[in-house]
PDB file of C-alpha atoms and ligand atoms in Angstrom:
ATOM      1  CA  MET A 802     102.640   8.063   9.886  1.00 57.00           C
ATOM      2  CA  PRO A 803     104.148   9.833   7.083  1.00 61.00           C
ATOM      3  CA  PRO A 804     107.047   7.746   5.361  1.00 66.00           C
ATOM      4  CA  VAL A 805     110.296   7.590   7.002  1.00 67.00           C
ATOM      5  CA  ARG A 806     113.613   7.638   4.999  1.00 68.00           C
ATOM      6  CA  LEU A 807     115.555   4.242   5.652  1.00 66.00           C
ATOM      7  CA  PRO A 808     118.845   4.837   7.072  1.00 71.00           C
ATOM      8  CA  ASP A 809     122.037   4.244   4.305  1.00 73.00           C
ATOM      9  CA  THR A 810     123.011   0.920   6.166  1.00 73.00           C
ATOM     10  CA  LEU A 811     119.673  -0.965   6.261  1.00 68.00           C
ATOM     11  CA  TRP A 812     118.923   0.261   2.409  1.00 67.00           C
ATOM     12  CA  ASN A 813     122.183  -1.360   1.448  1.00 71.00           C
ATOM     13  CA  MET A 814     121.862  -4.907   3.093  1.00 68.00           C
ATOM     14  CA  LEU A 815     117.929  -4.635   1.187  1.00 63.00           C
ATOM     15  CA  ARG A 816     119.855  -4.163  -2.288  1.00 66.00           C
ATOM     16  CA  ALA A 817     122.252  -6.498  -1.702  1.00 67.00           C
ATOM     17  CA  HIS A 818     119.670  -9.272  -1.424  1.00 63.00           C
ATOM     18  CA  CYS A 819     116.877  -7.888  -3.796  1.00 61.00           C
ATOM     19  CA  PRO A 820     117.059  -5.992  -6.987  1.00 61.00           C
ATOM     20  CA  ILE A 821     115.006  -2.935  -5.219  1.00 63.00           C
ATOM     21  CA  ARG A 822     115.322   0.555  -7.002  1.00 62.00           C
ATOM     22  CA  THR A 823     116.227   4.108  -5.780  1.00 66.00           C
ATOM     23  CA  VAL A 824     113.208   6.185  -6.828  1.00 66.00           C
ATOM     24  CA  GLU A 825     116.076   8.126  -8.823  1.00 69.00           C
ATOM     25  CA  GLU A 826     116.984   4.606 -10.316  1.00 72.00           C
ATOM     26  CA  GLU A 827     113.311   4.137 -11.169  1.00 72.00           C
ATOM     27  CA  GLN A 828     112.920   7.234 -12.765  1.00 73.00           C
ATOM     28  CA  GLN A 829     116.178   6.968 -14.889  1.00 75.00           C
ATOM     29  CA  GLU A 830     114.557   3.560 -16.044  1.00 77.00           C
ATOM     30  CA  LEU A 831     111.523   5.381 -17.274  1.00 77.00           C
ATOM     31  CA  PHE A 832     113.189   7.910 -19.485  1.00 79.00           C
ATOM     32  CA  LYS A 833     115.744   5.306 -20.824  1.00 78.00           C
ATOM     33  CA  ASP A 834     113.568   5.173 -23.688  1.00 79.00           C
ATOM     34  CA  ALA A 835     112.876   8.527 -24.431  1.00 85.00           C
ATOM     35  CA  THR A 836     113.784  10.746 -27.369  1.00 90.00           C
ATOM     36  CA  PRO A 837     115.165  14.095 -27.012  1.00 92.00           C
ATOM     37  CA  CYS A 838     113.102  16.922 -28.961  1.00 93.00           C
ATOM     38  CA  THR A 839     113.367  20.912 -29.834  1.00 96.00           C
ATOM     39  CA  VAL A 840     111.417  23.180 -28.319  1.00 96.00           C
ATOM     40  CA  PRO A 841     108.178  24.034 -30.180  1.00 94.00           C
ATOM     41  CA  VAL A 842     108.028  27.550 -31.524  1.00 92.00           C
ATOM     42  CA  THR A 843     104.795  28.739 -29.709  1.00 92.00           C
ATOM     43  CA  THR A 844     104.737  31.546 -27.237  1.00 92.00           C
ATOM     44  CA  PHE A 845     103.927  29.472 -24.542  1.00 94.00           C
ATOM     45  CA  ALA A 846     106.947  26.503 -25.060  1.00 95.00           C
ATOM     46  CA  ARG A 847     109.610  29.275 -25.454  1.00 95.00           C
ATOM     47  CA  THR A 848     108.094  31.449 -22.363  1.00 96.00           C
ATOM     48  CA  VAL A 849     108.393  28.026 -20.175  1.00 97.00           C
ATOM     49  CA  ASP A 850     111.754  26.747 -21.638  1.00 97.00           C
ATOM     50  CA  ARG A 851     113.304  30.492 -21.337  1.00 96.00           C
ATOM     51  CA  ALA A 852     112.405  30.950 -17.812  1.00 96.00           C
ATOM     52  CA  LEU A 853     113.301  28.040 -16.415  1.00 96.00           C
ATOM     53  CA  ARG A 854     116.694  27.951 -17.881  1.00 96.00           C
ATOM     54  CA  ALA A 855     117.199  31.949 -16.764  1.00 95.00           C
ATOM     55  CA  TYR A 856     116.342  30.964 -13.200  1.00 92.00           C
ATOM     56  CA  PHE A 857     118.594  28.154 -13.334  1.00 92.00           C
ATOM     57  CA  ALA A 858     121.010  30.624 -14.889  1.00 93.00           C
ATOM     58  CA  VAL A 859     120.474  33.215 -11.875  1.00 89.00           C
ATOM     59  CA  LEU A 860     121.660  30.449  -9.187  1.00 84.00           C
ATOM     60  CA  LYS A 861     125.471  29.122  -8.444  1.00 81.00           C
ATOM     61  CA  PHE A 862     124.448  25.764  -7.808  1.00 80.00           C
ATOM     62  CA  THR A 863     122.094  25.465 -10.864  1.00 86.00           C
ATOM     63  CA  ASP A 864     123.921  27.155 -13.665  1.00 88.00           C
ATOM     64  CA  HIS A 865     125.776  24.306 -15.109  1.00 90.00           C
ATOM     65  CA  ILE A 866     122.560  22.317 -15.499  1.00 93.00           C
ATOM     66  CA  GLN A 867     121.514  21.423 -19.207  1.00 95.00           C
ATOM     67  CA  VAL A 868     117.907  21.410 -19.874  1.00 96.00           C
ATOM     68  CA  VAL A 869     116.755  18.478 -22.388  1.00 95.00           C
ATOM     69  CA  TYR A 870     113.191  17.843 -23.674  1.00 96.00           C
ATOM     70  CA  VAL A 871     112.361  14.498 -24.158  1.00 94.00           C
ATOM     71  CA  GLN A 872     109.221  12.677 -25.961  1.00 91.00           C
ATOM     72  CA  GLY A 873     107.724   9.268 -25.217  1.00 85.00           C
ATOM     73  CA  SER A 874     106.225   7.224 -22.744  1.00 80.00           C
ATOM     74  CA  THR A 875     108.178   8.152 -19.458  1.00 74.00           C
ATOM     75  CA  GLY A 876     104.848   7.358 -17.106  1.00 77.00           C
ATOM     76  CA  LYS A 877     103.596   9.591 -15.036  1.00 76.00           C
ATOM     77  CA  VAL A 878     106.864  11.095 -14.319  1.00 81.00           C
ATOM     78  CA  ASP A 879     107.623  14.550 -15.923  1.00 89.00           C
ATOM     79  CA  VAL A 880     110.857  15.227 -14.458  1.00 91.00           C
ATOM     80  CA  CYS A 881     114.677  13.779 -13.849  1.00 90.00           C
ATOM     81  CA  PHE A 882     117.722  15.046 -12.985  1.00 90.00           C
ATOM     82  CA  ASP A 883     120.918  12.576 -14.155  1.00 88.00           C
ATOM     83  CA  LYS A 884     123.015  13.807 -11.944  1.00 86.00           C
ATOM     84  CA  LYS A 885     126.173  12.140 -13.848  1.00 86.00           C
ATOM     85  CA  HIS A 886     126.163  14.648 -16.865  1.00 89.00           C
ATOM     86  CA  GLY A 887     124.585  17.448 -15.317  1.00 90.00           C
ATOM     87  CA  MET A 888     121.213  16.796 -17.240  1.00 92.00           C
ATOM     88  CA  LEU A 889     117.771  18.118 -16.560  1.00 94.00           C
ATOM     89  CA  ASN A 890     115.554  15.176 -18.320  1.00 94.00           C
ATOM     90  CA  ILE A 891     111.907  17.334 -18.692  1.00 95.00           C
ATOM     91  CA  HIS A 892     108.871  15.878 -20.912  1.00 94.00           C
ATOM     92  CA  CYS A 893     108.103  17.692 -23.413  1.00 94.00           C
ATOM     93  CA  ARG A 894     104.377  18.093 -22.515  1.00 94.00           C
ATOM     94  CA  TRP A 895     105.468  20.979 -20.137  1.00 96.00           C
ATOM     95  CA  LEU A 896     105.452  23.198 -23.201  1.00 96.00           C
ATOM     96  CA  ASP A 897     102.303  22.365 -24.482  1.00 94.00           C
ATOM     97  CA  PHE A 898      99.466  24.724 -23.337  1.00 93.00           C
ATOM     98  CA  ALA A 899      96.467  21.951 -23.528  1.00 92.00           C
ATOM     99  CA  CYS A 900      98.388  19.419 -22.002  1.00 92.00           C
ATOM    100  CA  THR A 901      99.371  21.764 -19.214  1.00 94.00           C
ATOM    101  CA  HIS A 902      95.712  22.403 -18.269  1.00 93.00           C
ATOM    102  CA  TYR A 903      94.327  19.245 -18.750  1.00 89.00           C
ATOM    103  CA  ARG A 904      91.109  18.955 -16.731  1.00 85.00           C
ATOM    104  CA  SER A 905      92.446  21.739 -14.692  1.00 89.00           C
ATOM    105  CA  PHE A 906      92.126  25.164 -16.285  1.00 90.00           C
ATOM    106  CA  CYS A 907      93.855  28.440 -14.742  1.00 92.00           C
ATOM    107  CA  ARG A 908      90.892  30.677 -15.775  1.00 89.00           C
ATOM    108  CA  PRO A 909      87.660  30.698 -17.159  1.00 89.00           C
ATOM    109  CA  TRP A 910      88.545  30.938 -21.355  1.00 87.00           C
ATOM    110  CA  SER A 911      91.947  30.605 -22.792  1.00 84.00           C
ATOM    111  CA  PRO A 912      92.674  33.346 -26.019  1.00 82.00           C
ATOM    112  CA  SER A 913      92.371  31.644 -29.588  1.00 82.00           C
ATOM    113  CA  ASN A 914      95.656  32.869 -30.790  1.00 81.00           C
ATOM    114  CA  LEU A 915      98.359  31.108 -28.147  1.00 79.00           C
ATOM    115  CA  THR A 916     100.074  28.993 -31.159  1.00 76.00           C
ATOM    116  CA  ASP A 917     101.087  32.709 -32.241  1.00 78.00           C
ATOM    117  CA  THR A 918     104.447  33.626 -32.101  1.00 78.00           C
ATOM    118  CA  ASN A 919     103.419  36.778 -30.298  1.00 80.00           C
ATOM    119  CA  ALA A 920     100.575  35.457 -28.477  1.00 88.00           C
ATOM    120  CA  PRO A 921      99.831  36.523 -24.355  1.00 91.00           C
ATOM    121  CA  PHE A 922     101.885  34.326 -21.990  1.00 93.00           C
ATOM    122  CA  PHE A 923      99.656  34.326 -18.546  1.00 92.00           C
ATOM    123  CA  CYS A 924     100.749  30.823 -17.037  1.00 94.00           C
ATOM    124  CA  CYS A 925     103.293  31.625 -14.637  1.00 93.00           C
ATOM    125  CA  HIS A 926     102.426  28.717 -12.875  1.00 94.00           C
ATOM    126  CA  VAL A 927     102.996  26.131 -15.343  1.00 95.00           C
ATOM    127  CA  VAL A 928     106.591  27.747 -14.680  1.00 95.00           C
ATOM    128  CA  GLU A 929     106.354  27.161 -10.833  1.00 93.00           C
ATOM    129  CA  GLU A 930     105.386  23.987 -11.430  1.00 93.00           C
ATOM    130  CA  LEU A 931     107.881  22.803 -13.134  1.00 94.00           C
ATOM    131  CA  LEU A 932     110.502  24.551 -11.237  1.00 91.00           C
ATOM    132  CA  VAL A 933     109.134  22.565  -7.781  1.00 87.00           C
ATOM    133  CA  ARG A 934     109.455  19.467  -9.624  1.00 89.00           C
ATOM    134  CA  SER A 935     112.757  20.393 -10.753  1.00 89.00           C
ATOM    135  CA  ILE A 936     114.255  21.335  -7.576  1.00 84.00           C
ATOM    136  CA  ALA A 937     112.890  18.319  -5.926  1.00 82.00           C
ATOM    137  CA  SER A 938     114.675  15.926  -8.632  1.00 84.00           C
ATOM    138  CA  ILE A 939     117.906  17.761  -8.440  1.00 82.00           C
ATOM    139  CA  PHE A 940     118.248  17.953  -4.665  1.00 75.00           C
ATOM    140  CA  LYS A 941     116.107  14.671  -4.094  1.00 67.00           C
ATOM    141  CA  ALA A 942     115.926  13.681  -0.669  1.00 42.00           C
ATOM    142  CA  HIS A 943     118.457  16.469   0.511  1.00 48.00           C
ATOM    143  CA  SER A 944     115.972  18.802  -0.213  1.00 52.00           C
ATOM    144  CA  THR A 945     117.118  22.438   0.472  1.00 58.00           C
ATOM    145  CA  SER A 946     115.178  23.973   3.385  1.00 64.00           C
ATOM    146  CA  ARG A 947     111.603  25.055   4.064  1.00 69.00           C
ATOM    147  CA  PRO A 948     112.524  28.661   4.224  1.00 73.00           C
ATOM    148  CA  ALA A 949     115.320  28.618   1.492  1.00 72.00           C
ATOM    149  CA  GLU A 950     112.745  26.672  -1.200  1.00 71.00           C
ATOM    150  CA  ILE A 951     110.099  29.740   0.063  1.00 76.00           C
ATOM    151  CA  LYS A 952     112.767  32.404  -0.855  1.00 78.00           C
ATOM    152  CA  PHE A 953     113.301  30.568  -4.512  1.00 78.00           C
ATOM    153  CA  MET A 954     109.945  30.478  -4.920  1.00 80.00           C
ATOM    154  CA  ARG A 955     109.107  34.205  -4.234  1.00 83.00           C
ATOM    155  CA  GLN A 956     112.283  34.978  -6.393  1.00 85.00           C
ATOM    156  CA  ILE A 957     110.772  33.440  -9.138  1.00 86.00           C
ATOM    157  CA  GLY A 958     107.336  34.604  -9.024  1.00 88.00           C
ATOM    158  CA  ARG A 959     108.317  38.006  -8.461  1.00 89.00           C
ATOM    159  CA  ARG A 960     111.029  37.777 -11.658  1.00 92.00           C
ATOM    160  CA  LEU A 961     108.037  36.260 -13.751  1.00 93.00           C
ATOM    161  CA  ARG A 962     105.374  38.729 -12.690  1.00 93.00           C
ATOM    162  CA  TYR A 963     107.595  41.422 -14.898  1.00 94.00           C
ATOM    163  CA  LEU A 964     108.615  39.089 -17.444  1.00 95.00           C
ATOM    164  CA  PRO A 965     107.652  41.004 -20.600  1.00 96.00           C
ATOM    165  CA  HIS A 966     105.386  38.991 -23.321  1.00 95.00           C
ATOM    166  CA  SER A 967     103.415  39.939 -25.884  1.00 93.00           C
ATOM    167  CA  ILE A 968     106.263  41.935 -27.143  1.00 95.00           C
ATOM    168  CA  LYS A 969     104.659  43.536 -30.957  1.00 94.00           C
ATOM    169  CA  LEU A 970     106.667  45.923 -33.105  1.00 96.00           C
ATOM    170  CA  LYS A 971     104.301  48.294 -35.093  1.00 95.00           C
ATOM    171  CA  PRO A 972     106.141  49.923 -38.628  1.00 93.00           C
ATOM    172  CA  TYR A 973     105.614  53.851 -38.606  1.00 87.00           C
ATOM    173  CA  PRO A 974     107.309  55.958 -41.460  1.00 85.00           C
ATOM    174  CA  GLY A 975     110.836  55.873 -40.486  1.00 84.00           C
ATOM    175  CA  GLY A 976     110.131  54.084 -36.943  1.00 93.00           C
ATOM    176  CA  ILE A 977     108.834  51.503 -34.972  1.00 96.00           C
ATOM    177  CA  LEU A 978     106.801  51.349 -32.181  1.00 97.00           C
ATOM    178  CA  VAL A 979     107.477  48.920 -29.371  1.00 97.00           C
ATOM    179  CA  SER A 980     104.948  47.619 -27.198  1.00 97.00           C
ATOM    180  CA  TRP A 981     104.377  44.748 -24.322  1.00 96.00           C
ATOM    181  CA  GLU A 982     102.827  43.244 -21.607  1.00 94.00           C
ATOM    182  CA  ASP A 983     104.285  42.328 -18.041  1.00 94.00           C
ATOM    183  CA  ASN A 984     101.635  39.789 -15.630  1.00 92.00           C
ATOM    184  CA  GLU A 985     101.588  42.613 -12.716  1.00 90.00           C
ATOM    185  CA  THR A 986      98.040  43.510 -11.538  1.00 88.00           C
ATOM    186  CA  GLU A 987      96.456  46.667 -12.227  1.00 86.00           C
ATOM    187  CA  VAL A 988      95.722  46.903  -8.717  1.00 87.00           C
ATOM    188  CA  PHE A 989      99.554  47.196  -7.999  1.00 87.00           C
ATOM    189  CA  ARG A 990     100.243  49.177 -10.611  1.00 84.00           C
ATOM    190  CA  THR A 991      97.869  52.182  -9.490  1.00 84.00           C
ATOM    191  CA  LEU A 992      99.461  52.337  -6.280  1.00 86.00           C
ATOM    192  CA  SER A 993     102.639  53.039  -7.563  1.00 78.00           C
ATOM    193  CA  PRO A 994     102.006  55.267 -10.703  1.00 74.00           C
ATOM    194  CA  SER A 995     105.732  55.891 -11.757  1.00 77.00           C
ATOM    195  CA  GLY A 996     106.337  51.967 -11.762  1.00 79.00           C
ATOM    196  CA  PRO A 997     109.499  50.114 -12.244  1.00 89.00           C
ATOM    197  CA  ASP A 998     111.507  50.815 -15.914  1.00 93.00           C
ATOM    198  CA  TYR A 999     111.798  48.396 -18.720  1.00 97.00           C
ATOM    199  CA  HIS A1000     114.539  48.435 -20.529  1.00 97.00           C
ATOM    200  CA  VAL A1001     113.812  47.951 -24.120  1.00 98.00           C
ATOM    201  CA  VAL A1002     116.546  47.552 -26.808  1.00 98.00           C
ATOM    202  CA  LEU A1003     115.954  47.346 -30.668  1.00 97.00           C
ATOM    203  CA  HIS A1004     118.772  44.952 -32.341  1.00 97.00           C
ATOM    204  CA  ASP A1005     119.470  45.139 -35.942  1.00 96.00           C
ATOM    205  CA  GLY A1006     118.105  41.646 -37.392  1.00 95.00           C
ATOM    206  CA  ASN A1007     122.194  40.773 -37.913  1.00 94.00           C
ATOM    207  CA  CYS A1008     122.574  41.131 -34.314  1.00 95.00           C
ATOM    208  CA  ALA A1009     121.794  37.737 -34.126  1.00 85.00           C
ATOM    209  CA  ASN A1010     123.289  36.787 -30.313  1.00 88.00           C
ATOM    210  CA  ALA A1011     121.315  39.105 -28.500  1.00 93.00           C
ATOM    211  CA  GLU A1012     118.839  36.954 -28.995  1.00 93.00           C
ATOM    212  CA  MET A1013     120.281  33.852 -27.301  1.00 94.00           C
ATOM    213  CA  ALA A1014     120.744  35.981 -23.686  1.00 95.00           C
ATOM    214  CA  LEU A1015     118.098  34.760 -21.116  1.00 96.00           C
ATOM    215  CA  LEU A1016     119.378  37.241 -17.553  1.00 95.00           C
ATOM    216  CA  HIS A1017     119.380  41.294 -18.166  1.00 95.00           C
ATOM    217  CA  ASP A1018     123.135  41.552 -17.436  1.00 91.00           C
ATOM    218  CA  LYS A1019     123.138  44.785 -15.053  1.00 92.00           C
ATOM    219  CA  ALA A1020     120.557  47.973 -14.787  1.00 94.00           C
ATOM    220  CA  ALA A1021     121.673  50.021 -17.528  1.00 94.00           C
ATOM    221  CA  LEU A1022     121.958  53.735 -17.345  1.00 93.00           C
ATOM    222  CA  PRO A1023     120.201  55.961 -20.032  1.00 90.00           C
ATOM    223  CA  ASN A1024     124.177  57.608 -20.930  1.00 92.00           C
ATOM    224  CA  GLU A1025     125.667  53.894 -21.497  1.00 93.00           C
ATOM    225  CA  VAL A1026     125.822  52.224 -25.268  1.00 93.00           C
ATOM    226  CA  VAL A1027     124.600  48.957 -25.498  1.00 93.00           C
ATOM    227  CA  PRO A1028     127.266  46.330 -25.696  1.00 92.00           C
ATOM    228  CA  CYS A1029     125.905  45.638 -29.620  1.00 94.00           C
ATOM    229  CA  GLY A1030     125.894  49.305 -30.262  1.00 94.00           C
ATOM    230  CA  CYS A1031     122.487  48.959 -30.779  1.00 96.00           C
ATOM    231  CA  ARG A1032     119.541  51.939 -30.198  1.00 96.00           C
ATOM    232  CA  GLN A1033     118.028  51.428 -26.652  1.00 97.00           C
ATOM    233  CA  GLN A1034     114.824  53.362 -24.519  1.00 97.00           C
ATOM    234  CA  PHE A1035     113.805  52.861 -20.964  1.00 96.00           C
ATOM    235  CA  ALA A1036     109.892  52.701 -20.078  1.00 95.00           C
ATOM    236  CA  ARG A1037     107.477  53.123 -17.463  1.00 92.00           C
ATOM    237  CA  GLN A1038     106.178  49.736 -16.656  1.00 90.00           C
ATOM    238  CA  THR A1039     102.507  51.752 -16.818  1.00 88.00           C
ATOM    239  CA  HIS A1040     103.589  52.696 -19.779  1.00 90.00           C
ATOM    240  CA  ARG A1041     104.446  49.256 -21.690  1.00 94.00           C
ATOM    241  CA  MET A1042     105.160  51.072 -25.246  1.00 95.00           C
ATOM    242  CA  CYS A1043     108.071  53.400 -26.612  1.00 96.00           C
ATOM    243  CA  LEU A1044     108.809  54.609 -30.269  1.00 97.00           C
ATOM    244  CA  PHE A1045     111.731  53.939 -31.751  1.00 97.00           C
ATOM    245  CA  THR A1046     112.494  56.631 -34.959  1.00 95.00           C
ATOM    246  CA  GLY A1047     115.204  56.696 -37.818  1.00 93.00           C
ATOM    247  CA  LEU A1048     115.699  53.909 -37.961  1.00 93.00           C
ATOM    248  CA  SER A1049     116.402  51.985 -41.910  1.00 90.00           C
ATOM    249  CA  HIS A1050     114.174  51.558 -43.776  1.00 88.00           C
ATOM    250  CA  THR A1051     115.767  48.637 -45.579  1.00 87.00           C
ATOM    251  CA  SER A1052     116.765  47.262 -42.376  1.00 93.00           C
ATOM    252  CA  THR A1053     114.829  44.561 -40.165  1.00 95.00           C
ATOM    253  CA  TYR A1054     114.915  45.037 -36.609  1.00 96.00           C
ATOM    254  CA  TYR A1055     113.435  43.316 -33.223  1.00 97.00           C
ATOM    255  CA  ALA A1056     113.157  44.210 -29.883  1.00 97.00           C
ATOM    256  CA  MET A1057     114.705  42.235 -26.587  1.00 97.00           C
ATOM    257  CA  ILE A1058     113.300  43.496 -23.573  1.00 98.00           C
ATOM    258  CA  ALA A1059     113.339  43.160 -19.525  1.00 97.00           C
ATOM    259  CA  LEU A1060     112.843  45.147 -16.406  1.00 96.00           C
ATOM    260  CA  ASN A1061     115.714  47.140 -15.857  1.00 96.00           C
ATOM    261  CA  GLU A1062     117.524  45.192 -12.851  1.00 94.00           C
ATOM    262  CA  ASP A1063     120.499  43.070 -12.176  1.00 94.00           C
ATOM    263  CA  ARG A1064     119.753  39.550 -13.537  1.00 93.00           C
ATOM    264  CA  ALA A1065     115.830  40.413 -15.186  1.00 95.00           C
ATOM    265  CA  PHE A1066     114.278  37.460 -17.059  1.00 96.00           C
ATOM    266  CA  TYR A1067     114.206  38.993 -20.786  1.00 97.00           C
ATOM    267  CA  GLY A1068     111.098  38.371 -22.423  1.00 96.00           C
ATOM    268  CA  VAL A1069     110.345  35.823 -25.527  1.00 95.00           C
ATOM    269  CA  PRO A1070     111.891  38.394 -28.574  1.00 95.00           C
ATOM    270  CA  SER A1071     109.746  39.644 -31.207  1.00 95.00           C
ATOM    271  CA  ASP A1072     109.695  39.128 -34.209  1.00 93.00           C
ATOM    272  CA  ARG A1073     111.862  40.850 -36.853  1.00 94.00           C
ATOM    273  CA  LEU A1074     110.415  43.803 -38.447  1.00 95.00           C
ATOM    274  CA  SER A1075     111.423  46.643 -40.909  1.00 93.00           C
ATOM    275  CA  PRO A1076     110.060  50.375 -41.039  1.00 90.00           C
ATOM    276  CA  GLY A1077     109.812  49.854 -44.137  1.00 83.00           C
ATOM    277  CA  SER A1078     106.715  47.364 -43.677  1.00 79.00           C
ATOM    278  CA  TYR A1079     104.684  50.649 -42.837  1.00 72.00           C
ATOM    279  CA  GLU A1080     104.158  51.663 -46.604  1.00 67.00           C
ATOM    280  CA  SER A1081     102.495  48.009 -47.348  1.00 63.00           C
ATOM    281  CA  VAL A1082     100.223  48.137 -44.282  1.00 57.00           C
ATOM    282  CA  GLU A1083      98.981  51.225 -45.599  1.00 56.00           C
ATOM    283  CA  TYR A1084      98.764  50.416 -48.983  1.00 55.00           C
ATOM    284  CA  LEU A1085      96.910  47.056 -47.638  1.00 53.00           C
ATOM    285  CA  SER A1086      94.855  49.173 -45.519  1.00 53.00           C
ATOM    286  CA  GLN A1087      93.141  50.894 -48.634  1.00 48.00           C
TER     287      GLN A1087
HETATM  288 ZN1   ZN B2467     100.763  17.449 -26.212  1.00 86.01          ZN
HETATM  289 ZN1   ZN B2468      97.449  28.527 -16.780  1.00 86.01          ZN
HETATM  290 ZN1   ZN B2469     122.541  44.216 -30.906  1.00 86.01          ZN
END
């Protein structure tokens, strides 16, 4: 027989007579000694963190939630929602590729460059697993209905599949070539050769606020100006690259990319690069 939830009246009677704690209280107790930690700079950590926060920002009932990563012993508990402060505490093991794949690999082998700043990200499953735990911790027993839960998970699955990753800038004379990847399958791509458009904005290195954005505000049009005034392009999903020309040799730039849809998720911003580095690359390769 599956476990049955005790009626509140019975539960309160029990609590009045002996020191028993709810699961939530037990979890809070375990997280009491954990200390906050910063998000590691790896692509894996930054992508998991951004995708999770972007997803909370999409939903009305989670958009106020603050995500805090903690380290230290919390037993086997990974996630704990502090309702009073609207804070979701997550153990930082979820930001580590090795920890999240300990004894359960998702691929027959792993790329060796996973700690790079523009490494590939192919572990959408980690975001989904963390989200399931987070949603469960936030909603406790009054969990959302099954159909609503399936809808949430499909929404996140779709957004993750189109999440740009491996965003790279390559210097060209007076220009920069931007390229990226996503996690749609090759089979699906070839079924629809045109595919959806990505919105690529090449920000000036000094345009710092833009890189904090988690959600692509709304579908952009080619004749519109980007709010910060930086340059934009649109590129097909099947192509996944675009060339910006006529750039200043003395400036640095970074790219922000999202599917050109309302509230699509931005990928982790690219590293900063100057078109002027073309000469030094040429020089080095001689
Ligand atoms: Zn670890
Ligand atoms: Zn994985
Ligand atoms: Zn900008």
